[in-house]
CSV table of C-alpha atoms in Angstrom, one decimal:
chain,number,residue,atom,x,y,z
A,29,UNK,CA,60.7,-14.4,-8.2
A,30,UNK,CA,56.8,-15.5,-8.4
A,31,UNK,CA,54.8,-13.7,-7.0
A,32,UNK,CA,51.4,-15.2,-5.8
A,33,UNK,CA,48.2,-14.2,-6.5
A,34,UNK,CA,47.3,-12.5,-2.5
A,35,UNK,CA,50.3,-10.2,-3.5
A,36,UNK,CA,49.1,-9.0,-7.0
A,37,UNK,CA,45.3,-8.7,-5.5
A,38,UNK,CA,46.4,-6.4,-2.7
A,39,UNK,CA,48.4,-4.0,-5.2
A,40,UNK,CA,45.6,-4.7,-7.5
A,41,UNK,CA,43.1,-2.9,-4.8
A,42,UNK,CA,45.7,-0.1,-4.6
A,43,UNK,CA,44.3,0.7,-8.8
A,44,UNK,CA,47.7,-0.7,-9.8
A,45,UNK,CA,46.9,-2.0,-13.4
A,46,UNK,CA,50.1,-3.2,-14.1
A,47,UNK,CA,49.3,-6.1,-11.1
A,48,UNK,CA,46.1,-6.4,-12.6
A,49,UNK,CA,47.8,-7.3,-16.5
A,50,UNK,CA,50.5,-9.9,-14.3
A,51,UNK,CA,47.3,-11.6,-13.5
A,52,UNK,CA,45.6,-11.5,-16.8
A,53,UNK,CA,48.8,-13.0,-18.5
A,54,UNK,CA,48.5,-15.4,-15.9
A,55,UNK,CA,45.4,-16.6,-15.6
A,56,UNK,CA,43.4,-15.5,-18.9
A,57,UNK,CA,44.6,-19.0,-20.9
A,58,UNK,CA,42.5,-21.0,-18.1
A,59,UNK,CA,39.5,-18.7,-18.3
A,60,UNK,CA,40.0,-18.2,-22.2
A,61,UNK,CA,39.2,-22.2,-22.5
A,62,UNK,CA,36.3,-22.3,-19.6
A,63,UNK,CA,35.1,-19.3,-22.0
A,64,UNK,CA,35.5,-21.7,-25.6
A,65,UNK,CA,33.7,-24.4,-23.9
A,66,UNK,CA,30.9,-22.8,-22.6
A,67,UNK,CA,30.3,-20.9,-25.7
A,68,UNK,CA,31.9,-23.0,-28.4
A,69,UNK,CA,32.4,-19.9,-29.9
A,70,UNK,CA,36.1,-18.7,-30.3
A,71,UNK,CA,35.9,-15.6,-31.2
A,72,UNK,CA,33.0,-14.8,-28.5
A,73,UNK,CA,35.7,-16.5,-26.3
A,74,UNK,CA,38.1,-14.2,-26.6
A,75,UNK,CA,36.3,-11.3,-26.0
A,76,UNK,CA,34.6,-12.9,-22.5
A,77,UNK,CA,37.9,-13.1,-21.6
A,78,UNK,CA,38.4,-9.4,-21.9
A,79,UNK,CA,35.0,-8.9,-20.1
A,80,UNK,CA,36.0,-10.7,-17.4
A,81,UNK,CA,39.0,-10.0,-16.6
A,82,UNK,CA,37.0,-6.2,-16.6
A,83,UNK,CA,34.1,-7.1,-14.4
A,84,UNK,CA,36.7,-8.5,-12.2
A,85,UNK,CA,38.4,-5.0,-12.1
A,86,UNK,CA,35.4,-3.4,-11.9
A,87,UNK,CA,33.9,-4.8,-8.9
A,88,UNK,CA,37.4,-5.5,-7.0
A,89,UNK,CA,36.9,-3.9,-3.8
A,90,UNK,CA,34.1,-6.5,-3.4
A,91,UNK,CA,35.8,-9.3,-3.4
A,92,UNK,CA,37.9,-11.2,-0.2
A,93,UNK,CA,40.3,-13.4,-1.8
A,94,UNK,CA,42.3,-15.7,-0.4
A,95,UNK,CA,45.3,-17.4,-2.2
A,96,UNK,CA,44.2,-17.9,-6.1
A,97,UNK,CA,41.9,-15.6,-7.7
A,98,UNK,CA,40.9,-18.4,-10.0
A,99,UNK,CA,37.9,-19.0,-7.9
A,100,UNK,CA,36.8,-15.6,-8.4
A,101,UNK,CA,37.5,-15.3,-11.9
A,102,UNK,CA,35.7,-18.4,-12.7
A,103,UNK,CA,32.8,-17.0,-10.8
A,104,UNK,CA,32.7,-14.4,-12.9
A,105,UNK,CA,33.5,-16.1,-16.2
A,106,UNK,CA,30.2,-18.4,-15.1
A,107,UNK,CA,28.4,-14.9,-14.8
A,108,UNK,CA,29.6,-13.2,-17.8
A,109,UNK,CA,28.9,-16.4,-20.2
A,110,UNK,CA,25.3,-16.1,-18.7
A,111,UNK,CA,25.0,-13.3,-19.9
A,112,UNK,CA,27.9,-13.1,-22.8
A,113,UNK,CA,25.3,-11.0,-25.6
A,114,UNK,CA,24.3,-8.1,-23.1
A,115,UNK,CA,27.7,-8.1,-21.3
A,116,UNK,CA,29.1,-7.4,-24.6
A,117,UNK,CA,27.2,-4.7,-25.1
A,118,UNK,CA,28.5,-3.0,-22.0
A,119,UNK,CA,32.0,-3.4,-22.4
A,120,UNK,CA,32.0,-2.8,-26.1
A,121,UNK,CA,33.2,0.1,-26.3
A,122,UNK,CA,36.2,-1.2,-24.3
A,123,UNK,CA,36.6,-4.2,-26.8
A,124,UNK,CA,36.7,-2.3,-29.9
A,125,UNK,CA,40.1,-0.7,-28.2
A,126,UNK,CA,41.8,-4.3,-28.7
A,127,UNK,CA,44.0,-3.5,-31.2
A,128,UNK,CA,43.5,-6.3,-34.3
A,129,UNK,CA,45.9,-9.3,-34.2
A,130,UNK,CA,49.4,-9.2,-36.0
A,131,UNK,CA,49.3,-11.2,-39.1
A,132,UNK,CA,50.0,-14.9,-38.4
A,133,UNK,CA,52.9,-16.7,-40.4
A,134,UNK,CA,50.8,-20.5,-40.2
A,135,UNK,CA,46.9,-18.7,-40.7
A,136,UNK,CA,45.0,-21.6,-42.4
A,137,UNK,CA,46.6,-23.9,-39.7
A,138,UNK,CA,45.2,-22.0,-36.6
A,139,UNK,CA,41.9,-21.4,-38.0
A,140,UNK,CA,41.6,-25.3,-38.8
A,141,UNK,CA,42.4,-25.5,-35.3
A,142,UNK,CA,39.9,-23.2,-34.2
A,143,UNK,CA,37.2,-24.5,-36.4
A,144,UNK,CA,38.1,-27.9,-35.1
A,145,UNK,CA,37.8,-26.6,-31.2
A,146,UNK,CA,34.7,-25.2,-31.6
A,147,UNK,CA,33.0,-28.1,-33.3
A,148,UNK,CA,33.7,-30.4,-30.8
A,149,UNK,CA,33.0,-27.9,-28.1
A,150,UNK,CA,29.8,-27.3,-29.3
A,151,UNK,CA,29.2,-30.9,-29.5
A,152,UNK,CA,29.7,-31.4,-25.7
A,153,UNK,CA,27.5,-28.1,-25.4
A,154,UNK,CA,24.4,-30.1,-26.7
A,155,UNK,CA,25.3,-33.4,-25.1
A,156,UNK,CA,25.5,-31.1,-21.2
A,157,UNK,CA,22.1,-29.1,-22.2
A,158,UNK,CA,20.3,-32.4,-21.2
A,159,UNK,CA,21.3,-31.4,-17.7
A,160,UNK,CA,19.3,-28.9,-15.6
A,161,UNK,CA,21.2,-25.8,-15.4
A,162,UNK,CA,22.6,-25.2,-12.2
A,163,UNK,CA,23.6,-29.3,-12.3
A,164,UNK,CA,25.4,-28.2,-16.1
A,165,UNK,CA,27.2,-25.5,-14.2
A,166,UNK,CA,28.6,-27.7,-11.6
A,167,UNK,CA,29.4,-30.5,-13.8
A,168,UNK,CA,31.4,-27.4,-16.4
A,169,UNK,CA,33.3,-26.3,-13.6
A,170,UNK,CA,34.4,-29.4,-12.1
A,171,UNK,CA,35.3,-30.8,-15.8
A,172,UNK,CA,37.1,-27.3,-17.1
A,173,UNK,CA,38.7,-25.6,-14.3
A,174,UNK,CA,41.0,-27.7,-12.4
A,175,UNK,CA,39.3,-26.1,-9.1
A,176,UNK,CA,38.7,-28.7,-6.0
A,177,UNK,CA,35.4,-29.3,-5.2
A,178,UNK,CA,35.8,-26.6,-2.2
A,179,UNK,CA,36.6,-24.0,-4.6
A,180,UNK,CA,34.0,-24.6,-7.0
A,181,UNK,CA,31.6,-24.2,-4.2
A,182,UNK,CA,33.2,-21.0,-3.2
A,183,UNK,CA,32.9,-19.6,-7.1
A,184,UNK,CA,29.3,-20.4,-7.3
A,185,UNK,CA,28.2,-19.5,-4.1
A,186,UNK,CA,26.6,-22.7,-2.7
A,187,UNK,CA,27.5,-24.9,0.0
A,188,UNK,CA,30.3,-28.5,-0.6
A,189,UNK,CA,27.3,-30.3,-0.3
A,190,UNK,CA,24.9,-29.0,-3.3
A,191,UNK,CA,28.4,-28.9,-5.4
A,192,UNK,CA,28.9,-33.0,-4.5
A,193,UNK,CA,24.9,-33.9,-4.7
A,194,UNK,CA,24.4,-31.9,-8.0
A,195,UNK,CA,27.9,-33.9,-9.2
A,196,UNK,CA,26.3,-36.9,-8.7
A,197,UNK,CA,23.2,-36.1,-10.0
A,198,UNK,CA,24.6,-35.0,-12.7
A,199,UNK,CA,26.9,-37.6,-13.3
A,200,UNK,CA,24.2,-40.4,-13.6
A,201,UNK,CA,21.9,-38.4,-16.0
A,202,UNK,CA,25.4,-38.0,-18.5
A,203,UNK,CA,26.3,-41.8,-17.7
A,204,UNK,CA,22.3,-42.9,-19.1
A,205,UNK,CA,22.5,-40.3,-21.8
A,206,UNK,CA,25.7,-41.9,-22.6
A,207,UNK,CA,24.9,-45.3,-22.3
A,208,UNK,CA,21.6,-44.3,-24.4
A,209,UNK,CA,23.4,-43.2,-27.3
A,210,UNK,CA,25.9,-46.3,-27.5
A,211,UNK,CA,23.1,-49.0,-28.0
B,12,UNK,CA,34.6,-36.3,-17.3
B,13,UNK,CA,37.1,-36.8,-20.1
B,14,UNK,CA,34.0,-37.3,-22.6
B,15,UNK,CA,33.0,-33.8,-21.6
B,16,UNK,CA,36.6,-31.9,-21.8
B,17,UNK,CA,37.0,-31.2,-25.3
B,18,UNK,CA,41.1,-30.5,-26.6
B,19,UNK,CA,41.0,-26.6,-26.9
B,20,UNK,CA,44.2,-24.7,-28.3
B,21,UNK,CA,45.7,-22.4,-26.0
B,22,UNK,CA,44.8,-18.6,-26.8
B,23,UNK,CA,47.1,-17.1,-29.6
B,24,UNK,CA,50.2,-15.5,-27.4
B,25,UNK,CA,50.2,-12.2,-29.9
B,26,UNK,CA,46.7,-11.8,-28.7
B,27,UNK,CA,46.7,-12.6,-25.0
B,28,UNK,CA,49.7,-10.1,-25.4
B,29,UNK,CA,47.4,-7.0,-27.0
B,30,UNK,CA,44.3,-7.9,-24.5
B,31,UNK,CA,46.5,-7.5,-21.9
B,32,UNK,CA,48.0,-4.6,-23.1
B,33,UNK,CA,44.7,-3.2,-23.8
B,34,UNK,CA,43.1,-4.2,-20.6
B,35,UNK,CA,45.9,-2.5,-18.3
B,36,UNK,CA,45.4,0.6,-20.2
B,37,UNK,CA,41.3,0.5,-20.0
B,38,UNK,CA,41.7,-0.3,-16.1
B,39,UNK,CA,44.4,2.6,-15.5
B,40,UNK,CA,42.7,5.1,-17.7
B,41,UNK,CA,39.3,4.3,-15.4
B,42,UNK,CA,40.9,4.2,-12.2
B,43,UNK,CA,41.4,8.3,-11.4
B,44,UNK,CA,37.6,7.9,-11.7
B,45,UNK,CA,36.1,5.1,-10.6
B,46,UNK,CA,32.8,4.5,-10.4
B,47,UNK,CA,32.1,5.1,-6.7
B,48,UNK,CA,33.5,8.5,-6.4
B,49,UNK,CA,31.4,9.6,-9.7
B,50,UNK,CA,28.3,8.7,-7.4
B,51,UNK,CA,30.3,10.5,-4.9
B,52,UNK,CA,31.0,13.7,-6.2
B,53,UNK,CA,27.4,13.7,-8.1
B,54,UNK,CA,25.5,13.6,-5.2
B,55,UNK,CA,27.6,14.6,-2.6
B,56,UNK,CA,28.1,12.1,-0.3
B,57,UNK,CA,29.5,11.8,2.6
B,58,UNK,CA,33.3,11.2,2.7
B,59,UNK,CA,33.2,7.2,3.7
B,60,UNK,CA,33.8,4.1,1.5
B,61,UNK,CA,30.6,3.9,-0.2
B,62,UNK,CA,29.6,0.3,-1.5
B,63,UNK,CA,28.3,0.7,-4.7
B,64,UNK,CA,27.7,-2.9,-5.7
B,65,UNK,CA,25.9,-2.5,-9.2
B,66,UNK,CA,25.1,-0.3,-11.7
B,67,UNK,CA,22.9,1.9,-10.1
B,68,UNK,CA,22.3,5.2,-8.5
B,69,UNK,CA,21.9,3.8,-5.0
B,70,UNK,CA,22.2,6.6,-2.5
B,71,UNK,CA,22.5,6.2,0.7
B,72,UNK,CA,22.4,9.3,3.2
B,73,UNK,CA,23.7,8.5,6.5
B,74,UNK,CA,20.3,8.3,9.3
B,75,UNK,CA,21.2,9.5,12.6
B,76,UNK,CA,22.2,8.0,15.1
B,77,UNK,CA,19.0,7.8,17.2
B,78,UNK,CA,17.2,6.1,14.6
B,79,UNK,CA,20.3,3.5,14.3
B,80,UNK,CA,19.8,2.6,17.9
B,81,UNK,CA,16.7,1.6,17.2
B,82,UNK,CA,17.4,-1.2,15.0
B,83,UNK,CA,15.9,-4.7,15.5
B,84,UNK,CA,17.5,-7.9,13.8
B,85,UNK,CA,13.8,-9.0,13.3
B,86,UNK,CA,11.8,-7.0,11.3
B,87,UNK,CA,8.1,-5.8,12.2
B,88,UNK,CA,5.6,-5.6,9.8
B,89,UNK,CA,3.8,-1.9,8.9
B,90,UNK,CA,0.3,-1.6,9.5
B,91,UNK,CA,-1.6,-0.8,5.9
B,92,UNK,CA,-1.9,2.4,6.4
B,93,UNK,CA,1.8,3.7,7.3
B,94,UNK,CA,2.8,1.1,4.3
B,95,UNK,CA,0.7,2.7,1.8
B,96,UNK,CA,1.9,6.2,2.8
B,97,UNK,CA,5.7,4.5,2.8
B,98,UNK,CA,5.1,3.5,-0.9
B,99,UNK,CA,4.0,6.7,-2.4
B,100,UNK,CA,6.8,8.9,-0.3
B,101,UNK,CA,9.1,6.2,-2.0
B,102,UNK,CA,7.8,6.9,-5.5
B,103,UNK,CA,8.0,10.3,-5.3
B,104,UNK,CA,11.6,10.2,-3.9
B,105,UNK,CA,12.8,8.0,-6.7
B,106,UNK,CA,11.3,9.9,-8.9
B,107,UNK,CA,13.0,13.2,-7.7
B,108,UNK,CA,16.3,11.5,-8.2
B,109,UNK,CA,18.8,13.3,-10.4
B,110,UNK,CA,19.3,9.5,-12.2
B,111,UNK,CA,16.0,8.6,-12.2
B,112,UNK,CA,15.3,8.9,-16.1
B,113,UNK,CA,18.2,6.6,-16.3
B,114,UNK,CA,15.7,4.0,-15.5
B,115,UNK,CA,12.5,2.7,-16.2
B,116,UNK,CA,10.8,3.8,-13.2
B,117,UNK,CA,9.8,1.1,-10.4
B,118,UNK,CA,6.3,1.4,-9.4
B,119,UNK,CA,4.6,-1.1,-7.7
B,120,UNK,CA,5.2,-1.3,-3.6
B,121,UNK,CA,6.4,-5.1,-3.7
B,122,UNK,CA,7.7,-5.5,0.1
B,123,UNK,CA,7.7,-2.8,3.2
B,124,UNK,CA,9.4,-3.4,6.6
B,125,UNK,CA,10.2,-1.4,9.7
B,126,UNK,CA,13.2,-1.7,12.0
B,127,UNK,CA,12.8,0.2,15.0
B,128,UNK,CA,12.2,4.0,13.5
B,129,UNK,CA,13.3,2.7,9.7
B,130,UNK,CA,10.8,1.8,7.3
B,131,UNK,CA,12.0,0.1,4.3
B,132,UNK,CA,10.6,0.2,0.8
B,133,UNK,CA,11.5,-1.4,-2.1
B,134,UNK,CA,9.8,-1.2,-5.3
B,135,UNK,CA,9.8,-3.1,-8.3
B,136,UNK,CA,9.3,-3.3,-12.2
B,137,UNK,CA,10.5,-6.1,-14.5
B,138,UNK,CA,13.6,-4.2,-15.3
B,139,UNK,CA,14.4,-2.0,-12.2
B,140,UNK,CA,13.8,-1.7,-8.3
B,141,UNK,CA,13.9,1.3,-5.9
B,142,UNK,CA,14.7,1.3,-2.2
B,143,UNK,CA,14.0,3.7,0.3
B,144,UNK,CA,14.7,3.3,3.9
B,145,UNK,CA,12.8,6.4,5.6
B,146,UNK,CA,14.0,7.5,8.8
B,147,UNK,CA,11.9,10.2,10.9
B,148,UNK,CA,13.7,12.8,9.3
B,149,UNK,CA,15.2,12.0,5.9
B,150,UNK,CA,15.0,9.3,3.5
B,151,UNK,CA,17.6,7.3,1.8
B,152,UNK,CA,16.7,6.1,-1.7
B,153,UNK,CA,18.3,4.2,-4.3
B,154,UNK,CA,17.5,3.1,-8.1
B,155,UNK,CA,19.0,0.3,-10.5
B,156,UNK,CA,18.3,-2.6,-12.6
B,157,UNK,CA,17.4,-5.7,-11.5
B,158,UNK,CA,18.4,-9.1,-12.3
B,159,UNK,CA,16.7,-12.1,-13.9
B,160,UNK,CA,16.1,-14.3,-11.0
B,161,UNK,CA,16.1,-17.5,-13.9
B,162,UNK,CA,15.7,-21.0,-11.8
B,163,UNK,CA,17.6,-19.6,-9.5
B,164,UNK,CA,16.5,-19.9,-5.3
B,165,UNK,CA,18.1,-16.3,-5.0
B,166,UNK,CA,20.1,-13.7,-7.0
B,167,UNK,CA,21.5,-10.8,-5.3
B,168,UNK,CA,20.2,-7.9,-6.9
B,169,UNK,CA,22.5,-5.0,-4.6
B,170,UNK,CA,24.4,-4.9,-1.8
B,171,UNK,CA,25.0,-1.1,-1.1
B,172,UNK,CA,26.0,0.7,2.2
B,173,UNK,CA,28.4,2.1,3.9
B,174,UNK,CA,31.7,-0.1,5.2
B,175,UNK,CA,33.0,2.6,7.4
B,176,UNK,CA,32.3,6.0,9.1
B,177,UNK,CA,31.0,7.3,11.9
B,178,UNK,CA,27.4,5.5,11.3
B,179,UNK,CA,28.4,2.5,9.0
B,180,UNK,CA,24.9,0.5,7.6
B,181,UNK,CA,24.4,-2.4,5.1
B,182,UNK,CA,21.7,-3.3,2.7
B,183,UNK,CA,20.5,-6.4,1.4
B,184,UNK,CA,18.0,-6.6,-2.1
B,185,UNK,CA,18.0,-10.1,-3.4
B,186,UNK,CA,15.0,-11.3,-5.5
B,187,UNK,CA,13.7,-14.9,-4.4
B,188,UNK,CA,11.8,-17.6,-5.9
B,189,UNK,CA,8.4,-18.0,-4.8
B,190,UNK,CA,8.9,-20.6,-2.4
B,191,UNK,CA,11.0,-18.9,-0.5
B,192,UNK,CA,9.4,-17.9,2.5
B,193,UNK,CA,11.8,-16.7,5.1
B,194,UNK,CA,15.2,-15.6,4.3
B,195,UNK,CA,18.0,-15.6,7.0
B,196,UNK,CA,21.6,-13.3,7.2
B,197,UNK,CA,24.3,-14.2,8.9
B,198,UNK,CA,27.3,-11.2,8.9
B,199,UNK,CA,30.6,-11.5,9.5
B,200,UNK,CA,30.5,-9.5,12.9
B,201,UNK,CA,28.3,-11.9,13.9
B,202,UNK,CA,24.4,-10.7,13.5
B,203,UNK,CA,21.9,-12.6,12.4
B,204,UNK,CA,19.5,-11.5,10.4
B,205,UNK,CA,16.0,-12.0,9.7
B,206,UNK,CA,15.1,-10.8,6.5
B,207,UNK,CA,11.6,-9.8,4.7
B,208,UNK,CA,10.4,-11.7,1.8
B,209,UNK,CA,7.3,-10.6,-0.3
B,210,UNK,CA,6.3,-10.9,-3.6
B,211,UNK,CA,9.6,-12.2,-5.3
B,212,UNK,CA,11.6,-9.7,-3.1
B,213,UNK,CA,14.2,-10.0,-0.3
B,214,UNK,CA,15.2,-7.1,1.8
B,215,UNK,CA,17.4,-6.4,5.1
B,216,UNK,CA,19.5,-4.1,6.5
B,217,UNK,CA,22.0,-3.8,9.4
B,218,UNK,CA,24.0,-1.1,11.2
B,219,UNK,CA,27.5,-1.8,10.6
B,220,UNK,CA,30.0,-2.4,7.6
B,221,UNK,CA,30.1,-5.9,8.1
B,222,UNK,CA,29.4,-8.3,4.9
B,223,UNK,CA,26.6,-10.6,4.7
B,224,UNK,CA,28.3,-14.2,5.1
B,225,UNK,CA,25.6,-16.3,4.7
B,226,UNK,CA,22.2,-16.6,3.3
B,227,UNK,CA,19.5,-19.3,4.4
B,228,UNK,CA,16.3,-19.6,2.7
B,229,UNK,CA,13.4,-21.3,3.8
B,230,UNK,CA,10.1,-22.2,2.3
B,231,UNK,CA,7.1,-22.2,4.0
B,232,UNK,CA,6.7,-25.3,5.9
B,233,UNK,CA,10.9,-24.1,7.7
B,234,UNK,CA,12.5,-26.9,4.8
B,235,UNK,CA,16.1,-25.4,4.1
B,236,UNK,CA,15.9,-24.5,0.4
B,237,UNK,CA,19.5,-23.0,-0.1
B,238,UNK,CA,22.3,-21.7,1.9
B,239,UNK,CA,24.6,-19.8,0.1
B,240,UNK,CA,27.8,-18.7,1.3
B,241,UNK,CA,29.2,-15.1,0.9
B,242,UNK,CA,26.4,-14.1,-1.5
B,243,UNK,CA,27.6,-11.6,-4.6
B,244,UNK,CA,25.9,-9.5,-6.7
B,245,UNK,CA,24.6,-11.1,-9.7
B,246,UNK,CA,25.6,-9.4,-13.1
B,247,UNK,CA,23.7,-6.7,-14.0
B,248,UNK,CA,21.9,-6.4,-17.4
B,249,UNK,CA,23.6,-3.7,-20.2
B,250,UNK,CA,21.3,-0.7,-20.6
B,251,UNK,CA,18.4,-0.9,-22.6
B,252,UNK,CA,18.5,1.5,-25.6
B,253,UNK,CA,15.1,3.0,-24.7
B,254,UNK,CA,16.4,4.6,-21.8
């Protein structure tokens, strides 16, 4: 049996850990690539993950969720890539306890692959840093995390409206930019 | 969109595996102590769920009840010289916390406000803020860093309290652009709440539990600048290593 999200977060407010690694295993892949995109950094990416998924812990009786946490944890993914160098500091302590990866049967393969990701992550990085910030953000999420526009509003605190005018703002600077670089 | 939604590879399944492991085991090693009920013991307060929203020593006493039934949604303004003697009763009160060398110490009297019998106090540096809310017979102070406001219309910078208890109270500390003029709070038991700005500063404060559910921000001439919707505290900077 599934169970949803509302069920883990209630145990998860009861300190039950085991809830709260159900919903890292669930939802870490989708903040992992959120994380790579904003950073273009892989490694970096991994450990925001980890950060986030703590800050989320860390600050759980202030949050009302209702249905997916997603919202919340993209929130804070938003937040934590902010602020990724000093946030790292914090919870280093905590990172250096992730024990080191298991030795990897097709190595040169997966780091191609990362090396690959991250170049044309960072790519799009530059090509969105044309954008005023808070019109990149919206533009990220609405691109990278699958959310509705309703959602998106809810993780960034703003109102439907802002999320759809700074959309469409944003929208025709990238469509110029674009349109720029191909003639 | 697609131009902008690079192919990523999904994270390596050995390693989501060990992060989760090793998260689960940081959470539940942390939770027989969490964070609240170190400022709990430390300080000895009062057995009721204590919002402790960031990571600072923000302690709030509980005011009696008189001085409760005197609050006012609008806030009145302090005459110079009962602000003046708010600000250096504040200092001195920060400064007298057990935490306070923690921090780098906020001096300057940014924004003072009374609510009935409660004058409020919050002062600022560039890296931390103090509160005091000073009732006629005690004072409730709190310390912590602040956040960088960036281009951002607000950023919440702590939203302490109490939920629950016999005398449950909220506080409000955001820091605001300087066009901000006027700053409103809507809660979700229904209060609305006039907040002072000054100086970069936004503070408010309401007797009950009940979470601020909206925020509406003003400039000068009444043009909305932002509403923001269930307003959370923004992330708080690591410690310096001066401190």
């Amino acid at each position: 049996m599934v169970t949803d999200d509302q069920e883990l977060w209630g145990r998860v407010l009861e300190g039950d850990g085991e809830a709260f690694g159900e919903l890292f295993q669930r939802h870490a892949p989708a903040v992992f690539g959120y994380c790579l995109r904003r950073t273009g950094e892989w490694a970096v990416a991994e450990d925001l993950v980890s950060v986030v998924f703590l800050e989320t812990w860390r600050k759980r009786t202030d949050v009302v969720t209702q249905g997916s946490v997603l919202p919340w944890l993209y929130s804070v993914a938003l937040g934590v890539t902010r602020n990724h160098r000093r946030a790292q500091h914090r919870y280093r302590a905590a990172l250096t306890r992730v024990p080191a990866p298991f030795p990897h049967t097709d190595h040169a393969d997966e780091v191609t692959q990362q090396v690959d990701a991250e170049r044309r992550t960072k790519d799009v990085i530059r090509e969105l840093s044309r954008l005023p910030r808070r019109d990149r953000e919206v533009v990220e999420m609405c691109a990278w995390s699958g959310l509705t526009q309703s959602e998106i509003a809810q993780a960034l605190g703003i109102p439907l409206g802002t999320v759809k005018s700074r959309l469409a703002r944003a929208q025709r600077t990238l469509r110029g930019v674009l349109a720029a670089e191909r003639s | 969109m697609d131009q902008i939604t690079p192919d990523v590879p999904t994270m390596n399944p050995t390693r989501l595996q060990a992060r989760r492991h090793a998260l689960v085991a940081e959470v539940v090693g942390k939770t027989e102590t969490p964070m609240r009920r170190k400022f709990a013991l430390r300080f000895a307060l009062p057995a009721v769920a204590v919002v402790t929203a960031v990571a600072a020593a923000v302690v709030l006493l509980i005011p009696e009840p008189s001085a409760y039934a005197s609050w006012t949604a609008e806030p009145q303004s302090t005459s110079p010289a009962i602000a003046a003697s708010s600000v250096e009763d504040c200092r001195a009160r920060i400064a007298e916390m057990p935490t306070a060398s923690q921090f780098t110490m906020p001096t300057d009297g940014v924004l003072t406000e009374q609510r009935g019998e409660i004058t409020t106090v919050v002062l600022a540096s560039k890296d931390s803020f103090g509160v005091c809310l000073r009732t006629p017979h005690q004072t409730l102070t709190g310390i912590g860093d602040t956040v960088d406001l960036g281009a951002d219309s607000m950023q919440v910078v702590a939203l302490p309290g109490m939920r629950s208890g016999n005398e449950p109270a909220r506080v409000f500390l955001a820091r605001v652009s300087p066009v901000v003029s006027t700053a409103r709070i809507d809660t979700t038991d229904g209060r609305h709440v006039t907040a002072t700005v000054n100086q970069g500063w936004c503070v408010a404060w309401w007797p009950s539990g009940a979470d601020a559910s909206r925020i509406t921000l003003n400039d000068q001439a009444g043009n909305l600048i932002e509403s923001i919707d269930q307003p959370t505290v923004a992330p708080v900077p690591a410690p310096t290593t001066s401190r």
